[in-house]
Amino acid sequence: MTDTVIAATTLSKRYRDVLAVDQLDLHVRAGDIYALLGLNGAGKTTLIRMLLGMIRPTAGSVTVLGAPVGSSGTGPWNSVGHLVETPAAYPELTVRQNLHLVRRLRRITARDVVDDVLERLDLTGYADRRAGALSLGNAQRLGLAKALIHRPRLLILDEPTNGLDPAGVVEIRTLLRDLADRHGTTIFLSSHLLAEVARTATRIGVIHHGRLLQQLDAAELPDRLRQRLLVSARDLPAARAALTAAGYPCEPVDGHRLAVTGPDAPRRSDDVATVLVRAGCPPTELVIDREDLERYFLRLVTEPGADR
Ligand code: ATP
């Protein structure tokens, strides 16, 4: 078969009058770190729950690792690890006891998988601590340890860095990359932060109002960000007239600058400066303004068809 690890076809979920997921098609390939990006309420958790067979789709179908995800919870779950919303653990049991419980539930006889996963998640020092006394970051790590104990081929994570401090975010990012690079684990995760996932993901899908608006390779991102040249001059109307006459369309921004909007403008700042000098209104400032990732993401979801 192909190397498709997750395939969803015209998947929908309706809750009374809310269409949480709307005829969504999704393909995740082996080895991808696929980030599903969306604002609050976009439908991420609903989609993930359907991928995991936790809720039944209103329409459409899901295949995971080549096996259909059935309405009675059937699926290739021995090869899948997941972390959805707040990781639940038995608070009175230690970290180690919690992991042994998961080991037994997964019918793994080798006891050393627990030490192994404790080490991989940097939890060895907390092994004998009560799970209920863990910091949020370590509780999240315990959740990941439970998801990884059986060395799954596919890991599905809903907002895995939610609530973590910056150091925790970096740790999780490093761990996920390591899993993908060294163990070939395919990872599907959701997030509402493009800047964060852009550092980890190889592929990004943008979900909004339950629809997949856009899918792209993370490497394509820099080319998608808009650039414009911002110009200040003492006589702005004269500068604008000169630039327009020279074939550089521009518009006033923030009261004291012009945005030169043509796609070539950022690469031709020297020519723009020459035009202004020749017209007798030399620039007092020339800046290339690059869209940041979050602005790009907001543009995608607020302006339909806005990509470029
Ligand atoms: P967040 O980042 O806030 O968790 P999300 O992208 O995961 O958001 P979902 O939780 O999937 O979004 O919700 C999508 C839509 O479906 C929202 O409008 C939500 O209110 C609605 N919804 C989700 N679960 C239910 C439910 N059990 N009953 C009714 N409506 C629901």
CSV table of C-alpha atoms and ligand atoms in Angstrom, one decimal:
chain,number,residue,atom,x,y,z
A,1,MET,CA,0.0,0.0,0.0
A,2,THR,CA,1.0,3.6,0.1
A,3,ASP,CA,2.8,5.3,2.9
A,4,THR,CA,-0.4,7.0,4.1
A,5,VAL,CA,-0.7,6.7,7.9
A,6,ILE,CA,-3.9,8.6,8.4
A,7,ALA,CA,-6.6,9.0,5.8
A,8,ALA,CA,-9.8,10.8,6.5
A,9,THR,CA,-12.4,11.0,3.7
A,10,THR,CA,-15.2,13.6,3.8
A,11,LEU,CA,-15.3,13.4,7.5
A,12,SER,CA,-18.0,15.4,9.3
A,13,LYS,CA,-19.2,15.8,12.9
A,14,ARG,CA,-22.4,17.7,13.8
A,15,TYR,CA,-23.4,18.5,17.3
A,16,ARG,CA,-27.0,19.7,17.0
A,17,ASP,CA,-26.6,23.0,15.2
A,18,VAL,CA,-22.8,23.1,15.2
A,19,LEU,CA,-20.9,21.6,12.3
A,20,ALA,CA,-17.7,21.0,14.3
A,21,VAL,CA,-15.9,19.2,11.4
A,22,ASP,CA,-17.2,19.8,7.8
A,23,GLN,CA,-16.4,17.3,5.0
A,24,LEU,CA,-12.7,17.2,5.8
A,25,ASP,CA,-10.2,15.2,3.8
A,26,LEU,CA,-6.9,14.5,5.4
A,27,HIS,CA,-3.7,12.6,4.4
A,28,VAL,CA,-0.8,12.1,6.8
A,29,ARG,CA,2.2,10.3,5.4
A,30,ALA,CA,4.7,8.1,7.2
A,31,GLY,CA,7.4,10.1,8.9
A,32,ASP,CA,5.5,13.4,8.9
A,33,ILE,CA,5.3,15.6,11.8
A,34,TYR,CA,1.9,16.9,10.8
A,35,ALA,CA,0.6,20.0,12.7
A,36,LEU,CA,-3.1,20.7,12.6
A,37,LEU,CA,-3.4,24.4,13.2
A,38,GLY,CA,-6.6,26.2,14.2
A,39,LEU,CA,-8.1,28.8,16.5
A,40,ASN,CA,-10.1,27.9,19.5
A,41,GLY,CA,-13.3,26.1,18.4
A,42,ALA,CA,-11.9,25.3,14.9
A,43,GLY,CA,-12.6,21.6,15.3
A,44,LYS,CA,-9.2,20.2,16.2
A,45,THR,CA,-10.2,18.1,19.2
A,46,THR,CA,-13.3,16.9,17.5
A,47,LEU,CA,-11.2,15.7,14.5
A,48,ILE,CA,-8.6,14.1,16.7
A,49,ARG,CA,-11.3,12.2,18.7
A,50,MET,CA,-12.7,10.9,15.4
A,51,LEU,CA,-9.3,9.8,14.3
A,52,LEU,CA,-8.9,7.8,17.5
A,53,GLY,CA,-12.4,6.3,17.3
A,54,MET,CA,-13.4,8.1,20.5
A,55,ILE,CA,-16.5,9.7,18.9
A,56,ARG,CA,-18.5,8.5,15.9
A,57,PRO,CA,-18.4,10.7,12.8
A,58,THR,CA,-21.7,12.0,11.5
A,59,ALA,CA,-20.4,11.2,8.0
A,60,GLY,CA,-17.2,10.0,6.3
A,61,SER,CA,-14.6,7.5,7.2
A,62,VAL,CA,-11.1,7.2,8.8
A,63,THR,CA,-8.3,4.8,8.1
A,64,VAL,CA,-5.3,4.7,10.5
A,65,LEU,CA,-2.2,2.7,9.6
A,66,GLY,CA,-4.2,1.0,6.9
A,67,ALA,CA,-7.0,-0.2,9.3
A,68,PRO,CA,-10.5,1.3,9.3
A,69,VAL,CA,-11.4,3.0,12.5
A,70,GLY,CA,-14.7,1.4,13.5
A,71,SER,CA,-17.6,2.8,15.4
A,72,SER,CA,-17.1,0.2,18.2
A,73,GLY,CA,-13.6,1.5,18.9
A,74,THR,CA,-11.8,-1.0,16.7
A,75,GLY,CA,-8.5,0.2,15.1
A,76,PRO,CA,-4.8,-0.4,15.1
A,77,TRP,CA,-4.4,0.9,18.7
A,78,ASN,CA,-1.4,-1.3,19.6
A,79,SER,CA,0.6,0.8,17.2
A,80,VAL,CA,-0.9,4.2,18.1
A,81,GLY,CA,-0.1,6.4,21.2
A,82,HIS,CA,-2.2,9.4,22.0
A,83,LEU,CA,-2.6,12.3,24.4
A,84,VAL,CA,-5.9,14.2,24.2
A,85,GLU,CA,-6.6,17.1,26.5
A,86,THR,CA,-5.4,17.1,30.1
A,87,PRO,CA,-3.5,13.9,30.7
A,88,ALA,CA,-5.3,11.9,33.4
A,89,ALA,CA,-3.2,9.9,35.9
A,90,TYR,CA,-4.0,8.2,39.2
A,91,PRO,CA,-3.0,11.1,41.6
A,92,GLU,CA,-2.3,8.8,44.6
A,93,LEU,CA,0.0,6.5,42.7
A,94,THR,CA,3.6,7.3,41.9
A,95,VAL,CA,4.8,8.1,38.4
A,96,ARG,CA,6.3,4.6,38.2
A,97,GLN,CA,3.1,2.9,39.4
A,98,ASN,CA,1.0,4.8,36.9
A,99,LEU,CA,3.3,3.6,34.1
A,100,HIS,CA,3.3,0.0,35.3
A,101,LEU,CA,-0.5,0.2,35.2
A,102,VAL,CA,-0.5,1.3,31.6
A,103,ARG,CA,2.1,-1.4,30.8
A,104,ARG,CA,-0.2,-4.1,32.2
A,105,LEU,CA,-3.2,-2.6,30.4
A,106,ARG,CA,-1.3,-2.8,27.2
A,107,ARG,CA,-0.3,-6.4,28.1
A,108,ILE,CA,3.4,-5.7,27.9
A,109,THR,CA,5.3,-8.3,30.0
A,110,ALA,CA,8.8,-6.7,29.8
A,111,ARG,CA,8.9,-4.6,33.0
A,112,ASP,CA,11.9,-2.6,31.8
A,113,VAL,CA,9.8,-0.6,29.3
A,114,VAL,CA,8.9,1.6,32.3
A,115,ASP,CA,12.5,2.5,33.1
A,116,ASP,CA,13.1,3.0,29.5
A,117,VAL,CA,10.3,5.4,29.0
A,118,LEU,CA,11.0,7.2,32.3
A,119,GLU,CA,14.5,7.9,30.9
A,120,ARG,CA,13.4,8.9,27.5
A,121,LEU,CA,11.1,11.5,29.0
A,122,ASP,CA,13.5,12.7,31.7
A,123,LEU,CA,11.2,11.5,34.4
A,124,THR,CA,13.6,9.1,36.2
A,125,GLY,CA,14.1,11.7,39.0
A,126,TYR,CA,10.4,11.9,39.6
A,127,ALA,CA,9.6,8.1,39.3
A,128,ASP,CA,8.7,7.8,43.0
A,129,ARG,CA,6.8,11.0,43.3
A,130,ARG,CA,3.0,11.0,43.5
A,131,ALA,CA,1.5,11.8,40.1
A,132,GLY,CA,-0.9,14.3,41.8
A,133,ALA,CA,2.1,16.3,43.1
A,134,LEU,CA,3.7,16.8,39.7
A,135,SER,CA,4.1,20.2,38.0
A,136,LEU,CA,2.0,20.8,34.9
A,137,GLY,CA,5.1,20.2,32.7
A,138,ASN,CA,5.9,16.9,34.4
A,139,ALA,CA,2.3,15.8,34.3
A,140,GLN,CA,2.3,16.5,30.6
A,141,ARG,CA,5.5,14.4,30.3
A,142,LEU,CA,3.9,11.6,32.2
A,143,GLY,CA,1.0,11.8,29.8
A,144,LEU,CA,3.5,11.5,26.9
A,145,ALA,CA,5.3,8.6,28.7
A,146,LYS,CA,2.0,6.7,28.8
A,147,ALA,CA,1.4,7.4,25.1
A,148,LEU,CA,4.9,6.2,24.2
A,149,ILE,CA,5.3,3.2,26.5
A,150,HIS,CA,4.5,0.7,23.7
A,151,ARG,CA,6.7,2.5,21.2
A,152,PRO,CA,3.9,3.4,18.8
A,153,ARG,CA,4.4,4.0,15.1
A,154,LEU,CA,2.0,6.8,15.2
A,155,LEU,CA,1.5,9.4,18.0
A,156,ILE,CA,-1.6,11.7,18.1
A,157,LEU,CA,-1.4,14.6,20.4
A,158,ASP,CA,-3.9,17.3,21.1
A,159,GLU,CA,-2.2,20.6,22.0
A,160,PRO,CA,0.8,18.8,23.6
A,161,THR,CA,2.5,22.1,24.7
A,162,ASN,CA,-0.6,23.6,26.3
A,163,GLY,CA,0.2,25.2,29.6
A,164,LEU,CA,3.9,24.5,29.5
A,165,ASP,CA,6.5,27.1,30.3
A,166,PRO,CA,9.0,28.0,27.5
A,167,ALA,CA,11.6,25.4,28.7
A,168,GLY,CA,8.9,22.7,28.7
A,169,VAL,CA,7.8,23.7,25.2
A,170,VAL,CA,11.4,23.4,23.9
A,171,GLU,CA,11.8,20.0,25.6
A,172,ILE,CA,8.6,18.6,24.1
A,173,ARG,CA,9.7,20.0,20.7
A,174,THR,CA,13.1,18.2,21.0
A,175,LEU,CA,11.5,15.0,22.1
A,176,LEU,CA,9.0,15.0,19.2
A,177,ARG,CA,11.8,15.7,16.7
A,178,ASP,CA,13.9,12.9,18.2
A,179,LEU,CA,11.0,10.4,18.0
A,180,ALA,CA,10.5,11.3,14.3
A,181,ASP,CA,14.2,11.4,13.3
A,182,ARG,CA,15.5,8.5,15.3
A,183,HIS,CA,12.6,6.2,15.6
A,184,GLY,CA,10.6,7.0,12.5
A,185,THR,CA,7.5,7.8,14.5
A,186,THR,CA,4.8,9.6,12.6
A,187,ILE,CA,3.4,12.4,14.7
A,188,PHE,CA,0.0,14.2,14.3
A,189,LEU,CA,-0.5,17.1,16.7
A,190,SER,CA,-2.8,20.1,17.1
A,191,SER,CA,-1.9,23.6,18.1
A,192,HIS,CA,-3.1,27.1,17.9
A,193,LEU,CA,0.4,28.6,17.5
A,194,LEU,CA,1.9,28.6,14.0
A,195,ALA,CA,5.2,30.1,15.2
A,196,GLU,CA,5.5,27.2,17.6
A,197,VAL,CA,4.7,24.4,15.3
A,198,ALA,CA,6.7,25.9,12.4
A,199,ARG,CA,9.8,24.8,14.3
A,200,THR,CA,8.8,21.2,14.6
A,201,ALA,CA,6.3,20.3,11.9
A,202,THR,CA,7.2,19.0,8.4
A,203,ARG,CA,3.7,19.5,7.2
A,204,ILE,CA,1.0,21.9,8.3
A,205,GLY,CA,-2.8,21.8,7.9
A,206,VAL,CA,-4.9,24.8,8.7
A,207,ILE,CA,-8.4,24.1,10.0
A,208,HIS,CA,-11.1,26.8,10.4
A,209,HIS,CA,-14.8,26.3,11.1
A,210,GLY,CA,-14.3,22.6,10.7
A,211,ARG,CA,-12.8,22.8,7.2
A,212,LEU,CA,-9.2,22.2,6.1
A,213,LEU,CA,-8.4,25.6,4.5
A,214,GLN,CA,-4.8,24.9,3.6
A,215,GLN,CA,-2.1,22.2,3.6
A,216,LEU,CA,1.5,22.9,3.0
A,217,ASP,CA,5.0,21.7,3.6
A,218,ALA,CA,6.6,23.6,6.5
A,219,ALA,CA,9.6,24.4,4.2
A,220,GLU,CA,7.2,26.4,1.9
A,221,LEU,CA,6.3,28.8,4.7
A,222,PRO,CA,8.9,31.5,4.3
A,223,ASP,CA,7.9,32.0,0.7
A,224,ARG,CA,4.3,32.4,1.7
A,225,LEU,CA,4.9,35.3,4.0
A,226,ARG,CA,4.1,38.7,2.5
A,227,GLN,CA,6.8,41.3,2.3
A,228,ARG,CA,6.4,45.0,1.6
A,229,LEU,CA,8.7,48.0,1.5
A,230,LEU,CA,7.8,50.8,3.9
A,231,VAL,CA,9.0,54.3,2.9
A,232,SER,CA,9.1,57.6,4.8
A,233,ALA,CA,9.8,60.9,3.1
A,234,ARG,CA,9.2,64.5,4.1
A,235,ASP,CA,6.8,65.1,1.3
A,236,LEU,CA,4.7,62.0,1.3
A,237,PRO,CA,2.2,63.0,-1.5
A,238,ALA,CA,5.1,63.9,-3.8
A,239,ALA,CA,6.9,60.6,-3.0
A,240,ARG,CA,3.7,58.7,-3.7
A,241,ALA,CA,3.2,60.4,-7.1
A,242,ALA,CA,6.9,59.7,-8.1
A,243,LEU,CA,6.7,56.1,-7.1
A,244,THR,CA,3.4,55.5,-8.8
A,245,ALA,CA,4.7,57.2,-12.0
A,246,ALA,CA,7.7,54.9,-11.9
A,247,GLY,CA,5.5,51.8,-11.7
A,248,TYR,CA,5.6,51.2,-7.9
A,249,PRO,CA,2.0,51.2,-6.6
A,250,CYS,CA,1.9,52.3,-3.0
A,251,GLU,CA,-0.5,53.3,-0.3
A,252,PRO,CA,-0.2,55.4,2.9
A,253,VAL,CA,0.1,53.5,6.1
A,254,ASP,CA,0.1,54.6,9.8
A,255,GLY,CA,-0.1,58.3,8.8
A,256,HIS,CA,3.6,58.9,8.0
A,257,ARG,CA,4.7,56.1,5.7
A,258,LEU,CA,4.0,54.6,2.3
A,259,ALA,CA,3.8,50.8,1.8
A,260,VAL,CA,5.1,49.9,-1.7
A,261,THR,CA,3.0,46.9,-2.4
A,262,GLY,CA,4.3,45.5,-5.7
A,263,PRO,CA,5.8,42.0,-5.3
A,264,ASP,CA,9.3,43.2,-6.5
A,265,ALA,CA,9.5,46.2,-4.3
A,266,PRO,CA,11.3,44.6,-1.3
A,267,ARG,CA,14.0,43.3,-3.7
A,268,ARG,CA,14.3,46.7,-5.4
A,269,SER,CA,14.7,49.0,-2.5
A,270,ASP,CA,17.8,50.6,-4.2
A,271,ASP,CA,15.7,51.5,-7.3
A,272,VAL,CA,12.9,52.8,-5.1
A,273,ALA,CA,15.4,55.1,-3.3
A,274,THR,CA,16.9,56.3,-6.7
A,275,VAL,CA,13.4,57.2,-8.0
A,276,LEU,CA,12.7,59.2,-4.8
A,277,VAL,CA,16.0,61.0,-4.9
A,278,ARG,CA,15.6,61.9,-8.6
A,279,ALA,CA,12.1,63.2,-7.8
A,280,GLY,CA,13.5,65.5,-5.2
A,281,CYS,CA,12.0,63.7,-2.2
A,282,PRO,CA,14.7,61.4,-0.8
A,283,PRO,CA,13.6,58.7,1.6
A,284,THR,CA,14.2,59.4,5.3
A,285,GLU,CA,13.5,55.7,6.0
A,286,LEU,CA,13.3,52.5,3.9
A,287,VAL,CA,12.3,49.3,5.7
A,288,ILE,CA,11.4,45.8,4.5
A,289,ASP,CA,8.4,44.7,6.6
A,290,ARG,CA,8.0,40.9,6.7
A,291,GLU,CA,4.8,39.3,7.8
A,292,ASP,CA,5.3,37.1,10.9
A,293,LEU,CA,3.9,33.6,11.1
A,294,GLU,CA,1.0,34.5,13.4
A,295,ARG,CA,-0.1,37.4,11.1
A,296,TYR,CA,0.1,35.0,8.1
A,297,PHE,CA,-2.0,32.4,10.0
A,298,LEU,CA,-4.6,35.1,10.9
A,299,ARG,CA,-4.7,36.3,7.3
A,300,LEU,CA,-5.3,32.8,6.2
A,301,VAL,CA,-8.3,32.2,8.5
A,302,THR,CA,-9.8,35.7,8.3
A,303,GLU,CA,-9.5,36.4,4.5
A,304,PRO,CA,-10.8,33.5,2.4
A,305,GLY,CA,-8.4,32.8,-0.5
A,306,ALA,CA,-5.9,35.2,1.0
A,307,ASP,CA,-2.8,33.1,0.4
A,308,ARG,CA,-0.9,35.5,-1.8
B,1,ATP,P1,-10.0,24.4,21.4
B,1,ATP,O1,-8.7,24.8,20.9
B,1,ATP,O2,-10.8,25.5,22.0
B,1,ATP,O3,-10.1,23.1,22.1
B,1,ATP,P2,-10.9,23.0,19.0
B,1,ATP,O4,-10.3,23.5,17.7
B,1,ATP,O5,-10.3,21.7,19.6
B,1,ATP,O6,-10.9,24.2,20.0
B,1,ATP,P3,-13.4,21.6,19.2
B,1,ATP,O7,-13.3,21.4,20.6
B,1,ATP,O8,-13.3,20.5,18.3
B,1,ATP,O9,-12.5,22.8,18.7
B,1,ATP,O10,-14.9,22.3,18.9
B,1,ATP,C1,-15.4,22.6,17.6
B,1,ATP,C2,-16.8,23.1,17.7
B,1,ATP,O11,-17.7,22.1,18.2
B,1,ATP,C3,-16.9,24.2,18.7
B,1,ATP,O12,-17.9,25.1,18.3
B,1,ATP,C4,-17.5,23.5,20.0
B,1,ATP,O13,-18.2,24.4,20.8
B,1,ATP,C5,-18.3,22.4,19.4
B,1,ATP,N1,-18.3,21.2,20.2
B,1,ATP,C6,-17.3,20.4,20.6
B,1,ATP,N2,-17.7,19.4,21.3
B,1,ATP,C7,-19.0,19.5,21.5
B,1,ATP,C8,-20.0,18.7,22.2
B,1,ATP,N3,-19.7,17.6,22.9
B,1,ATP,N4,-21.3,19.2,22.1
B,1,ATP,C9,-21.6,20.3,21.4
B,1,ATP,N5,-20.7,21.0,20.7
B,1,ATP,C10,-19.4,20.7,20.8
